[in-house]
């Protein structure tokens, strides 16, 4: 008999709180596994979708199950699956909101989740589920930015780390979840990393391997970073955080090397969307933001592209990270599950609370709910 399942549902586009209700248990399809979920982590995507409704992922039909980051135990394997067996401990990127996959069974905030095996990695016994759950969307977004050919196109990471390429990557926003993963991936791929964060997180990003860190709030940060890149060859930049893209373009514009920027953060803050005449004003703000980045990029000879953190699902980067790199790197300790988890509660009923805390801001922390 199939186990009973429950999920935290977003009922409508009208910014309603999540509601925990029974959900269908779906058997895994070919190339999928079903896990009993033991820990989930929150991402800005979850509270942004809850806040802006159909302005994002408008193809997903209500009621929606949010959630990308899950860790748990395999309870069933689909046809053709050889990498996993029942009882394995795994971490995975739940991709149920991705346009091509669009399925509630593949979404994260529920007790039983189906995962695509090429977006899933085994976790060693010494890493608890609540620690592993911090990884997926941050890692996937960083991997899309660094390794996809339409983004920075860097060489892939390995464990032990690849031989030095002699190039340096700029990670603006190194203490974010995406940034902390980008630092580690870049180093494993053979690149030096220079980053930005608040001074309280300088030690954190250096422990991850960044060679130097700069305060993104300093009035001289662009000049300071431009100086830090003198004598270096850049591999490009990933911009994370409000205002990051413009600053990165200024810096890359005076660097030797690859003038390519991957942007994680929209040029407009989706949490500050206008309340009246919404569509025309949002359209105008978004287009003018993108246009000003494009013009600045042209002037500085910098090519820039927005990242969609789930595109690796459908190209060679997904398996390269989740099948080849991550299981080995977690097992040998060369890759850390980071930022640190802060467990804010137990049970699906606590997921809304985690989103409410996350929306107020976190610093080098990932909010986790155990299940
Ligand atoms: N495009 C995509 O597919 C995709 C996917 C995932 C995330 N994102 C976006 O990427 C960004 C980060 O997401 P996340 O989950 O990694 O965030 P997060 O960990 O929740 O972000 C918290 C961190 O943001 C840092 N921060 C705040 N403002 C900043 C700024 N202006 N410049 C640099 N750092 C800043 C803070 O650093 P300090 O405490 O050190 O000050 C803090 O550590 C968000 O904008 C998110 O929407 C995009």
Coordinates of C-alpha atoms and ligand atoms in Angstrom, one line a residue:
X1 CA 0.0 0.0 0.0
X2 CA 1.3 3.5 -0.9
X3 CA 2.2 5.6 2.2
X4 CA 0.1 8.6 3.0
X5 CA 1.6 11.9 2.0
X6 CA 1.2 15.5 3.1
X7 CA 2.4 18.8 1.5
X8 CA 2.6 22.5 2.4
X9 CA 0.5 24.1 -0.4
X10 CA 0.4 27.6 -1.7
X11 CA -3.3 27.8 -2.4
X12 CA -3.6 30.8 -4.7
X13 CA -1.7 33.7 -6.2
X14 CA -3.0 36.1 -3.6
X15 CA -0.1 35.9 -1.2
X16 CA -1.8 33.4 1.1
X17 CA 0.2 31.5 3.8
X18 CA 1.1 27.9 3.1
X19 CA -1.5 25.3 4.1
X20 CA -0.5 21.7 5.1
X21 CA -2.9 19.1 3.7
X22 CA -2.8 15.6 2.4
X23 CA -1.2 15.1 -1.0
X24 CA -1.0 12.3 -3.5
X25 CA 1.9 9.8 -3.2
X26 CA 3.3 9.4 -6.7
X27 CA 5.4 6.4 -7.7
X28 CA 8.7 7.3 -9.2
X29 CA 8.9 7.4 -13.0
X30 CA 11.8 6.1 -15.1
X31 CA 15.0 7.8 -14.0
X32 CA 13.4 8.9 -10.7
X33 CA 13.5 7.9 -7.1
X34 CA 11.1 8.7 -4.3
X35 CA 12.5 9.8 -1.0
X36 CA 11.1 10.1 2.5
X37 CA 11.9 13.7 3.1
X38 CA 13.9 14.4 6.3
X39 CA 14.9 18.1 5.8
X40 CA 14.1 21.0 3.6
X41 CA 15.7 24.4 3.2
X42 CA 14.2 27.7 2.1
X43 CA 15.3 29.9 -0.8
X44 CA 14.3 33.5 -1.8
X45 CA 12.5 31.8 -4.8
X46 CA 10.0 30.4 -2.4
X47 CA 9.0 33.7 -0.7
X48 CA 9.3 35.6 -3.9
X49 CA 6.8 33.3 -5.7
X50 CA 4.5 33.5 -2.7
X51 CA 4.7 37.3 -2.8
X52 CA 4.5 38.0 -6.6
X53 CA 2.1 35.2 -7.6
X54 CA 1.8 34.7 -11.4
X55 CA 4.5 37.2 -12.3
X56 CA 6.9 34.2 -11.8
X57 CA 6.5 30.6 -13.0
X58 CA 3.0 31.4 -14.3
X59 CA 2.9 27.9 -15.9
X60 CA 2.6 26.2 -12.4
X61 CA -1.0 25.6 -11.5
X62 CA -2.5 26.2 -8.0
X63 CA -2.4 24.8 -5.5
X64 CA 1.4 24.8 -5.8
X65 CA 4.0 23.0 -3.7
X66 CA 7.1 25.2 -3.4
X67 CA 10.6 24.0 -2.3
X68 CA 13.8 23.1 -4.1
X69 CA 16.1 21.8 -1.4
X70 CA 15.5 18.4 0.1
X71 CA 17.4 15.6 1.8
X72 CA 16.1 12.2 2.8
X73 CA 16.0 8.4 2.4
X74 CA 15.2 6.5 -0.8
X75 CA 12.0 4.5 -0.4
X76 CA 11.3 3.5 -4.0
X77 CA 13.3 3.6 -7.3
X78 CA 11.9 4.0 -10.8
X79 CA 12.6 1.9 -13.9
X80 CA 16.2 1.9 -15.1
X81 CA 17.6 3.4 -11.9
X82 CA 21.0 1.8 -11.0
X83 CA 22.7 4.6 -9.0
X84 CA 20.4 4.4 -5.9
X85 CA 18.7 1.7 -3.9
X86 CA 16.0 1.7 -1.2
X87 CA 17.6 3.0 2.1
X88 CA 20.2 5.3 0.5
X89 CA 20.7 8.7 2.1
X90 CA 20.5 11.5 -0.5
X91 CA 20.3 15.2 -1.2
X92 CA 18.5 16.5 -4.3
X93 CA 17.3 19.5 -6.2
X94 CA 13.5 19.2 -6.5
X95 CA 12.7 20.6 -9.9
X96 CA 8.9 20.4 -10.0
X97 CA 8.4 24.0 -10.9
X98 CA 10.9 23.9 -13.8
X99 CA 8.9 24.5 -17.0
X100 CA 9.9 21.3 -18.8
X101 CA 9.2 19.1 -15.7
X102 CA 6.3 21.0 -14.0
X103 CA 4.9 18.3 -11.7
X104 CA 3.8 18.6 -8.0
X105 CA 5.4 15.1 -7.3
X106 CA 8.8 16.7 -8.1
X107 CA 8.3 19.6 -5.6
X108 CA 10.1 19.9 -2.3
X109 CA 7.8 20.9 0.6
X110 CA 6.2 17.5 1.1
X111 CA 6.8 14.3 3.0
X112 CA 7.5 12.1 -0.1
X113 CA 9.3 13.8 -3.0
X114 CA 10.3 12.4 -6.4
X115 CA 13.7 13.3 -7.6
X116 CA 15.4 13.0 -11.0
X117 CA 18.4 10.8 -10.3
X118 CA 20.8 13.1 -12.3
X119 CA 19.9 15.9 -9.9
X120 CA 20.5 13.8 -6.8
X121 CA 23.7 12.8 -4.9
X122 CA 24.4 10.3 -2.1
X123 CA 25.4 11.8 1.2
X124 CA 28.0 10.3 3.5
X125 CA 26.7 9.0 6.9
X126 CA 28.6 11.7 8.8
X127 CA 26.6 14.5 7.1
X128 CA 23.1 14.9 8.8
X129 CA 20.1 15.5 6.6
X130 CA 19.7 19.1 7.9
X131 CA 23.2 19.9 6.8
X132 CA 22.9 18.3 3.3
X133 CA 19.6 20.1 2.7
X134 CA 21.4 23.5 2.4
X135 CA 23.1 22.6 -0.8
X136 CA 20.8 22.1 -3.9
X137 CA 19.4 25.4 -5.3
X138 CA 22.5 27.4 -4.3
X139 CA 24.8 24.8 -5.9
X140 CA 22.6 24.4 -9.0
X141 CA 22.5 28.2 -9.6
X142 CA 26.2 28.6 -9.1
X143 CA 26.9 25.6 -11.4
X144 CA 24.6 27.1 -14.2
X145 CA 26.5 30.4 -13.9
X146 CA 30.0 28.9 -13.9
X147 CA 29.8 25.9 -16.2
X148 CA 27.1 26.3 -18.8
X149 CA 28.4 27.2 -22.2
X150 CA 25.9 30.1 -22.5
X151 CA 27.2 31.6 -19.2
X152 CA 30.9 31.6 -18.1
X153 CA 31.7 28.2 -19.6
X154 CA 34.4 27.5 -17.1
X155 CA 36.1 24.1 -16.9
X156 CA 34.2 21.6 -14.7
X157 CA 35.1 21.0 -11.0
X158 CA 36.8 17.9 -9.8
X159 CA 37.8 16.3 -6.5
X160 CA 40.7 16.7 -5.7
X161 CA 40.6 20.2 -7.2
X162 CA 41.7 20.7 -10.8
X163 CA 45.1 22.1 -11.6
X164 CA 45.2 25.9 -11.5
X165 CA 44.0 27.6 -14.6
X166 CA 45.8 30.8 -13.5
X167 CA 42.5 32.7 -13.9
X168 CA 40.5 34.5 -11.2
X169 CA 36.7 34.6 -10.8
X170 CA 34.9 37.5 -9.1
X171 CA 32.0 36.3 -6.9
X172 CA 30.0 39.3 -5.8
X173 CA 28.0 38.1 -2.8
X174 CA 30.2 35.3 -1.5
X175 CA 28.3 34.9 1.8
X176 CA 25.0 34.2 0.0
X177 CA 23.9 30.6 -0.5
X178 CA 24.6 30.9 -4.2
X179 CA 27.9 32.7 -3.6
X180 CA 29.3 30.2 -1.0
X181 CA 28.7 27.4 -3.5
X182 CA 30.2 29.4 -6.4
X183 CA 33.4 30.0 -4.4
X184 CA 33.8 26.3 -3.7
X185 CA 32.9 25.2 -7.2
X186 CA 35.3 27.6 -8.8
X187 CA 38.2 26.5 -6.6
X188 CA 37.5 22.9 -7.4
X189 CA 37.6 23.8 -11.1
X190 CA 41.0 25.4 -10.8
X191 CA 40.2 29.1 -10.5
X192 CA 41.2 31.7 -7.8
X193 CA 38.3 33.6 -6.3
X194 CA 38.0 37.2 -5.1
X195 CA 34.7 38.0 -3.4
X196 CA 32.5 40.5 -1.6
X197 CA 30.4 40.2 1.6
X198 CA 30.0 42.1 4.9
X199 CA 33.2 42.2 7.0
X200 CA 31.6 39.9 9.6
X201 CA 31.7 37.2 6.9
X202 CA 35.3 37.7 5.6
X203 CA 36.5 34.7 7.6
X204 CA 33.6 32.6 6.4
X205 CA 34.4 33.2 2.7
X206 CA 38.1 32.7 3.2
X207 CA 37.5 29.4 4.9
X208 CA 35.7 28.4 1.7
X209 CA 38.9 29.3 -0.2
X210 CA 38.5 32.9 -1.4
X211 CA 41.9 34.6 -1.6
X212 CA 40.5 38.0 -0.6
X213 CA 37.2 39.6 0.4
X214 CA 35.9 43.1 0.1
X215 CA 32.9 44.9 1.8
X216 CA 30.3 45.4 -0.9
X217 CA 29.0 48.4 1.2
X218 CA 32.3 50.3 1.0
X219 CA 32.1 53.4 -1.1
X220 CA 35.5 52.4 -2.7
X221 CA 34.6 48.8 -3.3
X222 CA 34.7 49.1 -7.1
X223 CA 38.1 50.8 -7.1
X224 CA 39.4 48.4 -4.6
X225 CA 38.4 45.3 -6.6
X226 CA 39.7 46.9 -9.8
X227 CA 43.0 47.2 -8.1
X228 CA 42.9 43.7 -6.7
X229 CA 42.4 42.3 -10.3
X230 CA 45.5 44.2 -11.6
X231 CA 48.1 41.6 -12.8
X232 CA 45.4 38.9 -12.8
X233 CA 43.5 37.3 -15.7
X234 CA 39.8 37.2 -15.0
X235 CA 37.5 34.2 -15.7
X236 CA 34.5 36.5 -15.5
X237 CA 32.1 37.2 -12.6
X238 CA 28.9 36.1 -11.0
X239 CA 26.8 38.9 -9.6
X240 CA 24.6 38.1 -6.6
X241 CA 22.7 40.8 -4.7
X242 CA 21.1 44.2 -5.5
X243 CA 23.4 46.5 -7.5
X244 CA 25.9 43.7 -8.0
X245 CA 25.6 43.5 -11.8
X246 CA 26.5 47.1 -12.4
X247 CA 29.5 47.0 -10.1
X248 CA 30.8 43.8 -11.7
X249 CA 30.5 45.3 -15.2
X250 CA 32.6 48.3 -14.1
X251 CA 35.3 46.0 -12.6
X252 CA 35.4 43.5 -15.5
X253 CA 35.6 46.4 -18.0
X254 CA 39.1 47.2 -16.7
X255 CA 40.3 43.6 -16.4
X256 CA 42.4 41.4 -18.6
X257 CA 40.7 38.1 -19.5
X258 CA 37.1 37.0 -20.0
X259 CA 34.7 39.8 -19.7
X260 CA 31.6 37.7 -19.1
X261 CA 29.0 38.2 -16.3
X262 CA 26.4 35.7 -15.0
X263 CA 23.6 37.6 -13.1
X264 CA 21.8 35.7 -10.3
X265 CA 19.8 38.7 -9.1
X266 CA 17.2 40.5 -11.2
X267 CA 18.0 44.2 -11.9
X268 CA 14.8 45.0 -10.0
X269 CA 13.9 43.8 -6.5
X270 CA 10.9 41.5 -6.9
X271 CA 9.9 42.2 -3.3
X272 CA 9.5 45.9 -4.1
X273 CA 7.0 45.4 -7.0
X274 CA 4.6 48.3 -7.5
X275 CA 1.0 47.7 -6.2
X276 CA -0.8 49.8 -8.8
X277 CA -0.7 49.6 -12.6
X278 CA 1.3 46.5 -11.9
X279 CA 2.1 45.0 -15.3
X280 CA 3.1 48.2 -17.2
X281 CA 5.2 49.5 -14.3
X282 CA 6.9 46.1 -13.7
X283 CA 7.5 45.7 -17.4
X284 CA 9.0 49.2 -17.6
X285 CA 11.2 48.8 -14.5
X286 CA 12.5 45.3 -15.6
X287 CA 13.2 46.4 -19.2
X288 CA 14.9 49.7 -18.2
X289 CA 17.0 47.8 -15.6
X290 CA 18.0 45.2 -18.2
X291 CA 18.6 47.9 -20.8
X292 CA 20.9 49.9 -18.5
X293 CA 22.9 46.8 -17.8
X294 CA 23.1 45.9 -21.5
X295 CA 24.3 49.5 -22.4
X296 CA 26.8 49.5 -19.5
X297 CA 28.0 46.1 -20.7
X298 CA 28.4 47.3 -24.3
X299 CA 30.4 50.3 -23.2
X300 CA 32.7 48.1 -21.1
X301 CA 33.0 45.2 -23.5
X302 CA 31.2 42.9 -21.0
X303 CA 28.7 40.2 -22.1
X304 CA 26.1 39.5 -19.5
X305 CA 23.3 37.0 -19.1
X306 CA 20.7 36.3 -16.4
X307 CA 20.9 32.8 -14.8
X308 CA 18.0 30.4 -14.4
X309 CA 19.1 28.1 -11.6
X310 CA 17.3 25.1 -13.0
X311 CA 18.6 25.0 -16.6
X312 CA 21.3 22.5 -15.7
X313 CA 18.5 19.9 -15.3
X314 CA 18.4 19.6 -19.1
X315 CA 22.0 19.9 -20.1
X316 CA 25.4 18.2 -19.3
X317 CA 26.0 20.4 -16.2
X318 CA 23.4 18.7 -14.0
X319 CA 24.9 15.2 -14.2
X320 CA 28.4 16.6 -14.1
X321 CA 27.6 18.1 -10.7
X322 CA 25.1 15.8 -9.0
X323 CA 26.4 12.4 -10.4
X324 CA 30.1 13.0 -10.8
X325 CA 31.4 15.8 -8.6
X326 CA 29.2 16.2 -5.5
X327 CA 29.0 12.7 -4.2
X328 CA 32.8 12.3 -4.3
X329 CA 33.5 15.8 -3.0
X330 CA 31.1 15.4 -0.1
X331 CA 32.5 12.0 0.8
X332 CA 36.1 13.1 0.8
X333 CA 35.4 16.4 2.6
X334 CA 36.7 18.7 -0.2
X335 CA 33.2 20.3 -0.6
X336 CA 31.3 21.6 2.4
X337 CA 27.6 21.8 2.7
X338 CA 27.3 25.5 3.2
X339 CA 26.1 28.1 4.4
X340 CA 25.5 26.7 7.9
X341 CA 22.0 25.4 8.5
X342 CA 19.9 27.0 11.2
X343 CA 17.1 24.6 12.0
X344 CA 14.0 26.7 12.7
X345 CA 11.5 24.0 13.4
X346 CA 10.2 20.5 12.8
X347 CA 7.3 19.5 10.5
X348 CA 5.7 21.0 7.4
X349 CA 3.7 23.4 9.5
X350 CA 7.0 25.2 10.3
X351 CA 7.9 25.9 6.6
X352 CA 5.8 29.1 6.5
X353 CA 7.6 30.3 9.7
X354 CA 11.0 29.6 7.9
X355 CA 9.9 31.7 4.9
X356 CA 8.8 34.5 7.2
X357 CA 12.2 34.5 8.9
X358 CA 14.1 34.3 5.6
X359 CA 12.2 37.2 4.1
X360 CA 13.6 39.4 6.9
X361 CA 17.1 38.5 5.8
X362 CA 19.8 36.0 6.7
X363 CA 23.6 36.3 6.7
X364 CA 25.7 33.3 5.7
X365 CA 23.0 31.0 7.0
X366 CA 20.5 28.6 5.5
X367 CA 17.1 28.1 7.2
X368 CA 16.1 24.5 7.5
X369 CA 13.0 22.6 8.7
X370 CA 13.4 19.0 9.7
X371 CA 10.6 16.5 8.8
Ligands
LIG1 N1 18.6 33.4 -11.0 C1 18.4 32.3 -10.2 O1 18.0 31.2 -10.7 C2 18.5 32.4 -8.8 C3 18.6 31.2 -8.0 C4 18.8 31.3 -6.6 C5 19.0 32.6 -6.0 N2 18.9 33.7 -6.9 C6 19.1 35.0 -6.3 O2 20.4 35.1 -5.8 C7 20.4 36.0 -4.7 C8 21.0 35.3 -3.5 O3 20.1 34.1 -3.2 P1 20.6 33.2 -1.9 O4 19.6 32.2 -1.7 O5 22.0 32.8 -2.2 O6 20.5 34.3 -0.8 P2 20.7 34.3 0.7 O7 21.7 33.3 1.1 O8 19.4 34.2 1.4 O9 21.2 35.8 0.9 C9 21.7 36.3 2.2 C10 23.0 37.0 1.9 O10 22.8 38.0 1.0 C11 24.0 38.9 1.2 N3 23.7 40.2 0.5 C12 22.6 41.0 0.7 N4 22.7 42.0 -0.1 C13 23.8 41.9 -0.9 C14 24.4 42.7 -1.9 N5 23.8 43.8 -2.3 N6 25.5 42.2 -2.4 C15 26.1 41.1 -2.0 N7 25.6 40.3 -1.0 C16 24.4 40.7 -0.5 C17 24.2 38.9 2.7 O11 25.5 39.1 2.9 P3 26.2 39.7 4.2 O12 25.4 39.1 5.4 O13 27.6 39.2 4.1 O14 26.0 41.2 4.1 C18 23.7 37.5 3.1 O15 24.7 36.7 3.5 C19 18.9 36.5 -4.5 O16 18.8 37.7 -5.2 C20 18.1 35.4 -5.2 O17 16.9 35.8 -5.6 C21 18.7 33.6 -8.2

